[in-house]
Coordinates of C-alpha atoms in Angstrom, one line a residue:
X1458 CA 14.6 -171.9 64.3
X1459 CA 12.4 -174.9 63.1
X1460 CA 9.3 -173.9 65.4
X1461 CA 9.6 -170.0 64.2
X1462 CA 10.0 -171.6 60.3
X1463 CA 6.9 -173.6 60.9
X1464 CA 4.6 -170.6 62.5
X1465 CA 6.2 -168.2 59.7
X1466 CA 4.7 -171.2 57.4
X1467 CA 1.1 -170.6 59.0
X1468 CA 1.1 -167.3 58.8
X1469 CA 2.1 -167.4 55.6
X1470 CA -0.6 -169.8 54.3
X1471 CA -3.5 -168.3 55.9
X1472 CA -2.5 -164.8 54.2
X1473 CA -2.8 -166.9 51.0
X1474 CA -6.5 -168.4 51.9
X1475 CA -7.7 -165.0 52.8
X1476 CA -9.5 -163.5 49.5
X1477 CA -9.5 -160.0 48.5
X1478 CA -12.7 -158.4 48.6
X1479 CA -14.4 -156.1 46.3
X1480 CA -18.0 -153.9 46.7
X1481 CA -19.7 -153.2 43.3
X1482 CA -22.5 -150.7 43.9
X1483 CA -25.3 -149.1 41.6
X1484 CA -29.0 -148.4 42.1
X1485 CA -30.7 -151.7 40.4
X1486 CA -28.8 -154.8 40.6
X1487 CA -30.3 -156.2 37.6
X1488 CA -27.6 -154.8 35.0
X1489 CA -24.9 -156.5 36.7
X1490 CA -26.2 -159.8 35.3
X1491 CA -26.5 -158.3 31.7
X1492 CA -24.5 -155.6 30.8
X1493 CA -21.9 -156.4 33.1
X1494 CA -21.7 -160.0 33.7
X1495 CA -19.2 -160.4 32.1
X1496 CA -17.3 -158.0 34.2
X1497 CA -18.4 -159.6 37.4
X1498 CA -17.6 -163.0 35.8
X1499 CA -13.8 -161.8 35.3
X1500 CA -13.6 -160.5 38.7
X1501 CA -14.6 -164.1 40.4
X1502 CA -12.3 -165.7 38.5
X1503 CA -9.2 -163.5 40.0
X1504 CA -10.5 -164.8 43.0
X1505 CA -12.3 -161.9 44.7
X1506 CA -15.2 -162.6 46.7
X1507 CA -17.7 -160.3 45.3
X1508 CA -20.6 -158.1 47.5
X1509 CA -23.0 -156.3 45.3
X1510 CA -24.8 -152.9 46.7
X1511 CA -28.1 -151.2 45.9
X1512 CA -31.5 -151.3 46.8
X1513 CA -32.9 -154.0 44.5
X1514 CA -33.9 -156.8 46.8
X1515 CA -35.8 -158.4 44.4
X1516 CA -32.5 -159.9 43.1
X1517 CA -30.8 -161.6 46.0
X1518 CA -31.7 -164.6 45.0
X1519 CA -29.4 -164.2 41.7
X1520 CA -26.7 -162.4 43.5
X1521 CA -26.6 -165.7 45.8
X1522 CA -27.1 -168.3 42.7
X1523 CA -24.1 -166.3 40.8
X1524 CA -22.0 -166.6 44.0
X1525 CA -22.0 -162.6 45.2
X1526 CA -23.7 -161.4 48.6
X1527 CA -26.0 -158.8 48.7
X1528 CA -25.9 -155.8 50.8
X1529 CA -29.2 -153.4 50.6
X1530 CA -28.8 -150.1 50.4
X1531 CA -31.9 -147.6 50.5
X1532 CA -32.2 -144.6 48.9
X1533 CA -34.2 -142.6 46.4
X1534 CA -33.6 -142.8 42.6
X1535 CA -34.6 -139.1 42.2
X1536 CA -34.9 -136.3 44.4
X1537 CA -32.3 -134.9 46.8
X1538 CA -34.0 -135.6 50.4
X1539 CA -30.7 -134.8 52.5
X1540 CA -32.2 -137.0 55.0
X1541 CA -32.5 -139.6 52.5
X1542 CA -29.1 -139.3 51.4
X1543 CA -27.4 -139.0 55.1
X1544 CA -29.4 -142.7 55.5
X1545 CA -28.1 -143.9 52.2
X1546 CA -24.5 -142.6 53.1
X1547 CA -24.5 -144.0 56.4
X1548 CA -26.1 -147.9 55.4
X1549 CA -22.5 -147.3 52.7
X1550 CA -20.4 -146.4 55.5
X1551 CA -21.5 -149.4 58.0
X1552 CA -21.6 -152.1 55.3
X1553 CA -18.4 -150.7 54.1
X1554 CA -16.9 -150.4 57.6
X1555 CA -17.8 -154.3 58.2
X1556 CA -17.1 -155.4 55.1
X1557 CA -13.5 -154.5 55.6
X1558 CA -13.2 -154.3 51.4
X1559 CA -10.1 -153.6 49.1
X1560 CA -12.0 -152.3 46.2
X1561 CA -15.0 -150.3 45.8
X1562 CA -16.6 -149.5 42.5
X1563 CA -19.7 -148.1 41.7
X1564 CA -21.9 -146.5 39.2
X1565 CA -24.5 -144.0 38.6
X1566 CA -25.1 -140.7 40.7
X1567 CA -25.6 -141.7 44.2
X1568 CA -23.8 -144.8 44.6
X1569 CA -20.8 -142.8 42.8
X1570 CA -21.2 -139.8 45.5
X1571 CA -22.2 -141.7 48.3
X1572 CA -20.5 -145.1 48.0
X1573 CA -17.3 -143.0 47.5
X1574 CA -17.4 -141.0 50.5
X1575 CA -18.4 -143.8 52.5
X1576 CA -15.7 -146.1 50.9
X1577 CA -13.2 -143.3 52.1
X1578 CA -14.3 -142.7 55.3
X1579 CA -13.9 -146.4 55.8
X1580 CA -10.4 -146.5 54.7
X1581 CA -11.1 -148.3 51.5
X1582 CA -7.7 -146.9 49.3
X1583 CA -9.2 -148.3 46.2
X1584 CA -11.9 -146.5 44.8
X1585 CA -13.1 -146.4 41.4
X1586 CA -16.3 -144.9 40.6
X1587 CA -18.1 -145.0 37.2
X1588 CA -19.8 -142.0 35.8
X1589 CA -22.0 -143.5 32.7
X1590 CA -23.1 -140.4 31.7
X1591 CA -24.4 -137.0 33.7
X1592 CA -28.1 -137.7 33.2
X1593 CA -30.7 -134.9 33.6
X1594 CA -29.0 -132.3 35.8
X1595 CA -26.9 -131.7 32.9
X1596 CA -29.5 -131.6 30.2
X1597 CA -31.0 -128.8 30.2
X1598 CA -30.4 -125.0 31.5
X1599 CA -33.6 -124.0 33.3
X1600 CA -33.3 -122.1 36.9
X1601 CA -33.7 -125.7 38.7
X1602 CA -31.2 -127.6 36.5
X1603 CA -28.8 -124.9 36.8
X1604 CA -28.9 -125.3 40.8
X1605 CA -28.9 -129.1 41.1
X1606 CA -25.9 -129.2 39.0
X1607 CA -24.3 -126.9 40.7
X1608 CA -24.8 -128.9 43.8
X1609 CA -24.0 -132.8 42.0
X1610 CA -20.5 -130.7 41.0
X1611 CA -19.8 -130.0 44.9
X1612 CA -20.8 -133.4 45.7
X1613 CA -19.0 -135.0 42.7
X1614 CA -16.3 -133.2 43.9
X1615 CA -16.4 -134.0 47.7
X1616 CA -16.8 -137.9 46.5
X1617 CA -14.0 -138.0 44.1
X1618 CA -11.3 -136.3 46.2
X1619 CA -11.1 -139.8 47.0
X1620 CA -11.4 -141.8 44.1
X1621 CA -7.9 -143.8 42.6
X1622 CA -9.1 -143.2 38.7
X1623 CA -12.7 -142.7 37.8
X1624 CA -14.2 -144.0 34.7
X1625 CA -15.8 -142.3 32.2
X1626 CA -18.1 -143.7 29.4
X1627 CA -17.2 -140.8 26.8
X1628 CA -14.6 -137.8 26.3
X1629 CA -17.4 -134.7 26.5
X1630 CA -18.6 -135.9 30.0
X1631 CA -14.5 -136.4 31.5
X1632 CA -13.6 -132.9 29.6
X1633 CA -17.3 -131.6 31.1
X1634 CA -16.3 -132.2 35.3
X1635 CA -12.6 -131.1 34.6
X1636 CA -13.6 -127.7 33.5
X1637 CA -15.8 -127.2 36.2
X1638 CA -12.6 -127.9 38.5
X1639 CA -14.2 -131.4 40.1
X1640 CA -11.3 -133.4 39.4
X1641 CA -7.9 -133.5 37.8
X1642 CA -7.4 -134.9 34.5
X1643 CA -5.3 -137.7 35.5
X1644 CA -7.5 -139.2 37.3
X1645 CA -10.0 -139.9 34.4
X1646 CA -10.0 -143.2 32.5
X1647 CA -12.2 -143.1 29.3
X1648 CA -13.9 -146.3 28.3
X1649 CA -15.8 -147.4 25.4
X1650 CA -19.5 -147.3 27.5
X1651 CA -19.6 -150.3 29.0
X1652 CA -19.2 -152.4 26.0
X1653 CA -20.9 -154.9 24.0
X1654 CA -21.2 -158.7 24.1
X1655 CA -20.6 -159.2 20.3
X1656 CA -21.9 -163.1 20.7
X1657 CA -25.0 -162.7 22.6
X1658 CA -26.2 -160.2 20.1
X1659 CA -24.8 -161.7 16.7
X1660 CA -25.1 -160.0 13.1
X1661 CA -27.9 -160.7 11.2
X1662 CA -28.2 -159.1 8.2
X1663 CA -31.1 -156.7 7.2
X1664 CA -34.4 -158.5 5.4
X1665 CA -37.0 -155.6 6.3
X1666 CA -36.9 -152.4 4.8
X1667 CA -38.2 -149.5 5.5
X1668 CA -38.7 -150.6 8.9
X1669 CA -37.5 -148.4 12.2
X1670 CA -37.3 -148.8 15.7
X1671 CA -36.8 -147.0 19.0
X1672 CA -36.4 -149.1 22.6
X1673 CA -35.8 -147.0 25.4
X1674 CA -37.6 -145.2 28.4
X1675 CA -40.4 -143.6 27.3
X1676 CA -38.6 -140.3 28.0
X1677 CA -39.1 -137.2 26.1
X1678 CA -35.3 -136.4 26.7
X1679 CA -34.5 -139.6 25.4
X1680 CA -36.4 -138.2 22.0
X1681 CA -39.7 -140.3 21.9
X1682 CA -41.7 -137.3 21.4
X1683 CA -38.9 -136.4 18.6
X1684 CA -39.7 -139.9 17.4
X1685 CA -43.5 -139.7 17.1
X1686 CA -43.3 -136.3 15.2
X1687 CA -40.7 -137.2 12.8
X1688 CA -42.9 -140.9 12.4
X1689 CA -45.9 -138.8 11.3
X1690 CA -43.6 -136.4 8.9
X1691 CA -42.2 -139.4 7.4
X1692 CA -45.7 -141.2 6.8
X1693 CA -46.9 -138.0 4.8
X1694 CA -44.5 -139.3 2.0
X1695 CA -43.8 -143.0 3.0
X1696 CA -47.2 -144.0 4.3
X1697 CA -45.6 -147.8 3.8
X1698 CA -43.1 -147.1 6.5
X1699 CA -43.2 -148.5 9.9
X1700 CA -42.4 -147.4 13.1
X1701 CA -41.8 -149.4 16.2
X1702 CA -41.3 -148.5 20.2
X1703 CA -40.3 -150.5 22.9
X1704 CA -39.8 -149.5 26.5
X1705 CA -41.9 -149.2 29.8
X1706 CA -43.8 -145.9 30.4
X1707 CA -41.9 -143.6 33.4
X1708 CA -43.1 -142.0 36.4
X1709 CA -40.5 -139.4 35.9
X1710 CA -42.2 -135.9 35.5
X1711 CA -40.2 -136.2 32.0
X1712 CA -42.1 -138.7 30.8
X1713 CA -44.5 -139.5 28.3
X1714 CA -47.8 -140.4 29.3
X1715 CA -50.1 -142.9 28.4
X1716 CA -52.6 -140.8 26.7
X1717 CA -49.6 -139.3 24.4
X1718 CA -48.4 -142.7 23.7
X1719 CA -52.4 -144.0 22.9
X1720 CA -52.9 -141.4 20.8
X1721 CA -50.2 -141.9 18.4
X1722 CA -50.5 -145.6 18.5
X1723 CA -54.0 -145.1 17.6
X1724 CA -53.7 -142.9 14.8
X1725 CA -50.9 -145.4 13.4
X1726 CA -48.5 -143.6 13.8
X1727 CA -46.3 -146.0 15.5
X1728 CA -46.3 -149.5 17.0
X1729 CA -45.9 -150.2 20.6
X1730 CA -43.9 -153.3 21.5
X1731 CA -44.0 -152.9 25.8
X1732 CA -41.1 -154.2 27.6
X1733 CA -38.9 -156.4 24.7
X1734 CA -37.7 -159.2 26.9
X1735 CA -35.5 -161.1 24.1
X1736 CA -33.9 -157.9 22.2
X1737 CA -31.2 -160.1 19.8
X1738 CA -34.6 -161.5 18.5
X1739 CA -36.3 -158.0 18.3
X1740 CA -33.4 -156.1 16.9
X1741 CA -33.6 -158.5 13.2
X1742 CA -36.9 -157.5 12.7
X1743 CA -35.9 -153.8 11.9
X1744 CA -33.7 -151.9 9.2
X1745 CA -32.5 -148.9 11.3
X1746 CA -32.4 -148.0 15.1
X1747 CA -33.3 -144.8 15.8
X1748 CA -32.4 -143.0 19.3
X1749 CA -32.7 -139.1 18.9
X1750 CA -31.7 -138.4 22.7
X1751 CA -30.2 -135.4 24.1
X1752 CA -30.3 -136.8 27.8
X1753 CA -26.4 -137.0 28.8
X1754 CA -25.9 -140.3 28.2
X1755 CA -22.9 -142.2 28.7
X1756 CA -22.6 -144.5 25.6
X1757 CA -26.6 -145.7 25.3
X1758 CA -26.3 -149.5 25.3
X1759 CA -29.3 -150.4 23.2
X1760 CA -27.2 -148.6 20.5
X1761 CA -24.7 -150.8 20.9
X1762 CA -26.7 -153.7 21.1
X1763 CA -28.2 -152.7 17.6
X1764 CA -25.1 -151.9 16.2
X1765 CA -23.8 -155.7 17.1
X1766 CA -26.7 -156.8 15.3
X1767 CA -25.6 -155.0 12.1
X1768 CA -28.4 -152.2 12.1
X1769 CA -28.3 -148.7 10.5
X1770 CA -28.1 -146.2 13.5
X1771 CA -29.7 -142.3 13.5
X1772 CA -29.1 -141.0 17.0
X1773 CA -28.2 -136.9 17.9
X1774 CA -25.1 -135.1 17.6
X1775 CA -25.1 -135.5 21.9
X1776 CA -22.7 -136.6 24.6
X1777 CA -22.6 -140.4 24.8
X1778 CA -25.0 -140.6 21.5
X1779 CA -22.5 -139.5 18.7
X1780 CA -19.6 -142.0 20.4
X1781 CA -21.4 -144.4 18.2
X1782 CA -21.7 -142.8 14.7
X1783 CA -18.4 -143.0 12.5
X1784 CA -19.2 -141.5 9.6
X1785 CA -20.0 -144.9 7.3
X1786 CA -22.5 -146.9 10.0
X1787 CA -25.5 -144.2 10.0
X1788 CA -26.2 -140.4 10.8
X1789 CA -25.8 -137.7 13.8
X1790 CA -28.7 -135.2 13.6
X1791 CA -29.5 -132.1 16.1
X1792 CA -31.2 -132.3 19.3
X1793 CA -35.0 -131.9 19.3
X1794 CA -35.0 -131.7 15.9
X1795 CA -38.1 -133.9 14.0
X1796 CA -37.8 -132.0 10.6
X1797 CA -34.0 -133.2 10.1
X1798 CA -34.9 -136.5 11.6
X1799 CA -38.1 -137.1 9.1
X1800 CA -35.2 -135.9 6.6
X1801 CA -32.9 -138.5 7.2
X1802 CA -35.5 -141.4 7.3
X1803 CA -36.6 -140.6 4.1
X1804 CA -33.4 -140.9 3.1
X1805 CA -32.6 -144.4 4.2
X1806 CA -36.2 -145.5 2.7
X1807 CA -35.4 -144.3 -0.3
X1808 CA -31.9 -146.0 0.0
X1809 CA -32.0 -149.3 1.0
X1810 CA -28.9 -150.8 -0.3
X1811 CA -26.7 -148.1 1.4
X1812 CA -28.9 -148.4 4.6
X1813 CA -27.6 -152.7 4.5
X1814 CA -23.9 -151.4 3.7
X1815 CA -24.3 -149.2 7.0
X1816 CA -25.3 -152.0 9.1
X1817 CA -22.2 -154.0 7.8
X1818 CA -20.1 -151.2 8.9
X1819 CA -22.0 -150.7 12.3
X1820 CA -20.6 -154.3 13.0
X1821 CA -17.3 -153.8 12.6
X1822 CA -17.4 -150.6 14.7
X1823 CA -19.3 -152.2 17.4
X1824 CA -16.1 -155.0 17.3
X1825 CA -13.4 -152.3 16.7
X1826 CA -14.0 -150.4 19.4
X1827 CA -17.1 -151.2 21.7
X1828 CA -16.6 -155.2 22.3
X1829 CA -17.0 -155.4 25.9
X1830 CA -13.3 -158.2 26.7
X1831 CA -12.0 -154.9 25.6
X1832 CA -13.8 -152.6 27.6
X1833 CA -13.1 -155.0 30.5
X1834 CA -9.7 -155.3 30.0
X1835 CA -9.1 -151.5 30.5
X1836 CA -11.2 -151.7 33.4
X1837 CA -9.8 -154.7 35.4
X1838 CA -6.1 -153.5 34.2
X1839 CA -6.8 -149.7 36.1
X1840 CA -8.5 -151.5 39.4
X1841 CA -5.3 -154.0 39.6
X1842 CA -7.2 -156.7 39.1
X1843 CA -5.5 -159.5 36.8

């Protein structure tokens, strides 16, 4: 009985050394060490070995200084090549297969189709993907969006059949799949986008009036082009105002070009700022962010990030956008719409001690409701991880 007692005792601790294992995928493996860092952080420290998946190579060398490995996985951002796809879902399936996991979670379209039917086909029981937001198939109603969505819902719906819970970023996009029959209800979890870090971007309070700014893709879904006629509206009456952009130009056939973006930088129109590296710093330079958008985003994080700061927000009565407006911290306006956007700049130039009380109260909605322990917490609380 003493020998079995002592093998019993073996077995026992080597089932205690052996770490669970989690696969995080997305496209770019950059956000994971800004946005969600502190997720990843919280995961290490429950003692999963973490293996991060997607097809930016140029950060391996991070994944291995923070402690993750680094499995590649190519595929195309845009486009649906199906023999792309079949290489991107089988590279899933083999690392997934070898990896032998006990959690996968992913994020954004392809890693959320394809890393789920992989993770299923592997075995994997826990899967939770992330959908921050339904991006450009679901924008707009033309003839081609109409058939690519049609085809992301029949994928969607293929890849979560085998999900345990999948996250959602905001109410309109969980409601949106449900309806069109792709999952059940109880599987959703909503979360607060994926949350801010109220201490890396602290409140300052507002010293420049009159002052706006816009950081984002230079996308006209994301409302640049709504930006730079509203700008020029506002300038009629206000020529005193300024107008700042930040964000790197995009291949994307949505995107605004160079010689758009040179003209109205020439005429004065607006300011561009390129890529903003240190965006705390950037964000106290400005009274109000402005994001007119009517992509499907999931909560836009550079709103949050400015709302931390303590800015005046105008963003569009959109999925994802008008998460962030309560009422008291800024204004929802309509899609595509300059006029009403020139309207409401006016307004907060022509109010500036309302637009200082509406950064005060963007702070304390951003740590009500969007401070990222909480976000985390509802996250690593669904996956079982403690």
């Amino acid at each position: 009985y003493s020998m079995v007692w002592v093998r019993l005792r073996c077995v026992l601790k080597r089932c205690l050394e052996i770490k669970m294992k989690i696969m995080i995928n997305s496209g770019r493996i950059s956000p994971f060490f800004t946005t969600r860092l502190q997720l990843l952080n919280k995961i290490k420290d429950s003692g999963y070995d973490v293996t991060l998946g997607g097809f930016d190579t140029s950060c391996i060398e991070k994944c291995q200084n923070w402690g993750a490995e680094f499995a590649e996985i190519p595929f195309a951002r845009a486009g649906m090549n199906p023999i792309q796809d079949a290489k991107t879902l089988r590279a899933y399936y083999r690392v997934m297969k070898e990896g032998q996991f006990d959690i996968v979670h992913s994020y954004t379209a392809k890693p959320n189709i394809y890393g789920s039917i992989a993770a299923k086909w592997a075995g994997i029981k826990k899967i939770y993907p992330t959908v921050n937001g339904l991006g450009y198939a679901f924008t707009g109603n033309s003839t081609k969006n109409k058939m690519v969505r049609a085809v992301i819902c029949v994928l969607y719906k293929w890849a979560f059949s085998g999900a345990t819970k999948v996250f959602f970023q905001n109410n309109d996009d969980a409601a949106e799949l449900v309806r069109r029959g792709v999952l059940p209800q109880e599987k959703c979890v909503v979360i607060a986008g994926s949350g801010i870090d109220l201490k890396a971007f602290p409140y300052s309070e507002i010293y420049q009036v009159n002052t706006f700014f816009l950081a984002t893709r230079l996308l006209i879904t994301k409302g640049v082009r709504t930006y730079f006629e509203a700008a020029k509206i506002v300038k009629e009456k206000h020529p005193e105002a300024k107008f700042y952009l930040a964000g790197s130009l995009d291949p994307n056939p949505d995107g605004i070009n160079k010689d758009e973006l040179d003209q109205y930088v020439q005429d004065g129109t607006v300011e561009y700022l390129g890529v903003v590296k240190d965006m705390p710093a950037a964000l106290k330079e400005y009274a109000v962010f402005v994001l007119p958008s009517y992509y499907r985003e999931g909560v836009p994080h550079a709103i949050l990030e400015a709302m931390s700061i303590g800015r005046a927000i105008i963003t569009t009565d959109a999925p994802g956008c008008k998460e962030t407006i309560n009422g008291k911290n800024g204004f929802l306006i309509e899609p595509r719409n300059s006029e009403q956007l020139a309207e409401k700049m006016i307004w907060m130039i022509e109010h500036p001690a309302e637009v200082k009380q509406m950064g005060m109260e963007s702070r304390k909605y951003a740590e009500e409701k969007f401070d990222v322990e909480k976000v985390n917490q509802v996250m690593l609380e669904t996956m079982g991880i403690q």
